[in-house]
Short mmCIF file of C-alpha atoms in Angstrom, two decimals:
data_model
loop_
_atom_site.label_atom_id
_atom_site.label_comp_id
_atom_site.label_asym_id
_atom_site.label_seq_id
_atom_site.Cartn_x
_atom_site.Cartn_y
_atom_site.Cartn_z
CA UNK A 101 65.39 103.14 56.79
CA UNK A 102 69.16 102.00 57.83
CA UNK A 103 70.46 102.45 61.01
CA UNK A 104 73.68 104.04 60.24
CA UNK A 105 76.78 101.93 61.76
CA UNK A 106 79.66 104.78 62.23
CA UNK A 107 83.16 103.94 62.94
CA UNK A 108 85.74 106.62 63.00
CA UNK A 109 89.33 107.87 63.69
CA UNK A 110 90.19 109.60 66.45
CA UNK A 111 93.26 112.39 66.46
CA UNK A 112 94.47 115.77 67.19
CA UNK A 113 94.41 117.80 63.80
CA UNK A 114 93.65 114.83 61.84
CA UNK A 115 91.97 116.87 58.59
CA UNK A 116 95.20 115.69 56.31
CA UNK A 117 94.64 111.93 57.32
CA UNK A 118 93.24 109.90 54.09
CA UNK A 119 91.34 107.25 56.18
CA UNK A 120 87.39 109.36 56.09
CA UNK A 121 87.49 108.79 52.35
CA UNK A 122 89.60 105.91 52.37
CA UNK A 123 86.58 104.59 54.38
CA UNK A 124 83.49 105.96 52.94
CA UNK A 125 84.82 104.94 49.38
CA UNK A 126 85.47 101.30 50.50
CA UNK A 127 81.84 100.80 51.66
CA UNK A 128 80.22 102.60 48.70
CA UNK A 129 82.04 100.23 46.16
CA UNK A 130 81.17 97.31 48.86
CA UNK A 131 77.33 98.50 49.49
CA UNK A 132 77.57 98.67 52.72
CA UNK A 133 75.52 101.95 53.10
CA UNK A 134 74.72 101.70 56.47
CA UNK A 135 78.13 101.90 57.26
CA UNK A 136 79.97 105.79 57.67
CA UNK A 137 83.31 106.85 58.41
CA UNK A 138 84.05 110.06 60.60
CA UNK A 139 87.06 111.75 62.17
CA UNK A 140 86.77 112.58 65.48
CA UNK A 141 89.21 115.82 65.79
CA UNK A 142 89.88 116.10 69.51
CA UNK A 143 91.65 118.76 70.94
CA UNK A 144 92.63 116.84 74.40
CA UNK A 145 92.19 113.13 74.76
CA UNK A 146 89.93 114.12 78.01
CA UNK A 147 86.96 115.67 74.92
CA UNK A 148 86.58 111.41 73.98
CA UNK A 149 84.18 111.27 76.89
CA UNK A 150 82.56 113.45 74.96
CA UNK A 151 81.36 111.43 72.25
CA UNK A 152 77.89 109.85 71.96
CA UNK A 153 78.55 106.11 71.14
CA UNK A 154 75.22 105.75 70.11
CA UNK A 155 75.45 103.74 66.84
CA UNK A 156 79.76 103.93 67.08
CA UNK A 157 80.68 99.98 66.74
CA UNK A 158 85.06 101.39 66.47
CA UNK A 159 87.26 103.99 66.18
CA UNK A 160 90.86 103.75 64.79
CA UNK A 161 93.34 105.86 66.65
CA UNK A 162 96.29 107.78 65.66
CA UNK A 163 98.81 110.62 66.78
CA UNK A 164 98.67 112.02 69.93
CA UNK A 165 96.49 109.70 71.54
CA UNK A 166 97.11 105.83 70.98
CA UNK A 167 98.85 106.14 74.72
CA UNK A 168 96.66 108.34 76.35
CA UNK A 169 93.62 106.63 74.84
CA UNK A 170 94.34 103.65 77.31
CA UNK A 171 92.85 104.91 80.71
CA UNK A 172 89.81 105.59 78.90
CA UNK A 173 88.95 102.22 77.87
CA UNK A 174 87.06 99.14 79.44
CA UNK A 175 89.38 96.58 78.11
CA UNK A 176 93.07 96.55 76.67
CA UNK A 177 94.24 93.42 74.80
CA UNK A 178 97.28 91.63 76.17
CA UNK A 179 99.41 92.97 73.23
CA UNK A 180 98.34 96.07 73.30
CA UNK A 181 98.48 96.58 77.65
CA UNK A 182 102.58 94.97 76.97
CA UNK A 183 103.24 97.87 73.89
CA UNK A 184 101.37 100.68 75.95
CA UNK A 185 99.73 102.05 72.65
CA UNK A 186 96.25 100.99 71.24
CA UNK A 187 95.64 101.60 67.73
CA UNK A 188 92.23 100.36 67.35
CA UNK A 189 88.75 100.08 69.47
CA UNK A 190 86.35 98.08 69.56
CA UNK A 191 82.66 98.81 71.01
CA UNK A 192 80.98 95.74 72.04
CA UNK A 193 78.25 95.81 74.09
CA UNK A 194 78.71 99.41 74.88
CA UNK A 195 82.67 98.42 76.38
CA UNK A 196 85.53 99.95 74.55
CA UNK A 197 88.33 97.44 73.85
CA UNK A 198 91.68 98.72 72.89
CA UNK A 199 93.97 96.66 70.55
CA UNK A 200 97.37 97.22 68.86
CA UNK A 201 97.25 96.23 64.96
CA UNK A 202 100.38 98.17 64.78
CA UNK A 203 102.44 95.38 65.54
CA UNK A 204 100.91 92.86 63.29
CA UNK A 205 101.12 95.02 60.16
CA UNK A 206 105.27 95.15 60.86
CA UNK A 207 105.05 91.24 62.20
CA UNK A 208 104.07 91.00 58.22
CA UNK A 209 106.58 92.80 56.55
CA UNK A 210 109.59 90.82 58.38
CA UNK A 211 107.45 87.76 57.65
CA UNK A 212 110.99 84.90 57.04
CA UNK A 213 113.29 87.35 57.66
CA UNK A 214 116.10 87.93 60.35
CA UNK A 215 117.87 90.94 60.75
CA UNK A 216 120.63 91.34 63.10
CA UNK A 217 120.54 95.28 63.79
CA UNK A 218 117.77 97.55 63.71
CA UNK A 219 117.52 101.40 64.56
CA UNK A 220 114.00 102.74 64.89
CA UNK A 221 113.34 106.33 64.86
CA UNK A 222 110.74 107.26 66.82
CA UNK A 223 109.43 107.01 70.23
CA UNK A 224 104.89 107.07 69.98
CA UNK A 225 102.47 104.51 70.07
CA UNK A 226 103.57 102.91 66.39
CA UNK A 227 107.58 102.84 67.89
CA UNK A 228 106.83 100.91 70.44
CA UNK A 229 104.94 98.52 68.67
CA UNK A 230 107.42 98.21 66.05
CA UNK A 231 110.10 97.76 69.05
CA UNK A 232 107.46 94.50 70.64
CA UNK A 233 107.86 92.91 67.36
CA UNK A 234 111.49 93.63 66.40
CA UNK A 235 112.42 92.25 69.40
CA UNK A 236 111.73 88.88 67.91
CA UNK A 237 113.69 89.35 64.69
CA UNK A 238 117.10 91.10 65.78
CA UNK A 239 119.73 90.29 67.88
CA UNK A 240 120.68 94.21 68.70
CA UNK A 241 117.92 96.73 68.87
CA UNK A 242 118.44 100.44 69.15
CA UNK A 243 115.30 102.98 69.91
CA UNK A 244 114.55 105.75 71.67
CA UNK A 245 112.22 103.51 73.33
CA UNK A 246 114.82 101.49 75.15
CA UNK A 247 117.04 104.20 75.41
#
């Protein structure tokens, strides 16, 4: 019998978000059966103590809670403590550590590029990772963030 290894996202009225069958598909074709994706639909960041983490090894977390999530956690990454958003958590040894892939996935796309304005829309958890990393890349930086 497997032990099922569950990994989910978590977010406020999440039912449109493709990442469930994203998921589930990836580890069929992979045969990783063991492995499930769920979404956790809270209705207040204060239900995630809630959860059983029996079996939960991550979560991926979106809109409203990637700031709130933070006081909630064990650990915070050094990235993710200077953003003040987590995107992703990792259970290790029953101890929730929150990181920021936000960042990265932007750090990517600007990948040998400079550009000298920039004008983010925007002022969540993915803003203000997008503003740590812009940072680095332009010389004049407008965002609701800094505003």
């Amino acid at each position: 019998m497997l032990i099922k290894k569950i990994y989910g996202l978590i977010g406020k009225d999440i039912d449109y978000s493709f990442s469930r069958n994203y998921f589930n598909s990836k580890f069929k074709k992979l045969q990783i059966l063991e492995n499930e994706y769920i979404n956790f639909d809270l209705k207040n960041i204060s239900d995630f103590k809630k959860i059983n983490l029996s079996n939960i090894y991550g979560f991926n977390v979106t809109i409203p809670y990637k700031e709130g999530i933070i006081p909630l956690l064990d650990e915070v990454s050094d990235e993710a403590s200077i953003i003040g958003a987590v995107n992703t958590i990792k259970i290790i040894n029953g101890k929730l550590k929150g990181y920021n892939t936000d960042y990265i996935g932007f750090s990517k796309s600007l990948k040998n590029k400079k550009y000298y304005h920039a004008l983010i829309f925007g002022s969540g958890g993915a803003c203000k990772a997008i503003q740590f990393r812009s940072e680095e890349h332009t010389s004049e930086l407008q965002s609701p963030c800094n505003l």
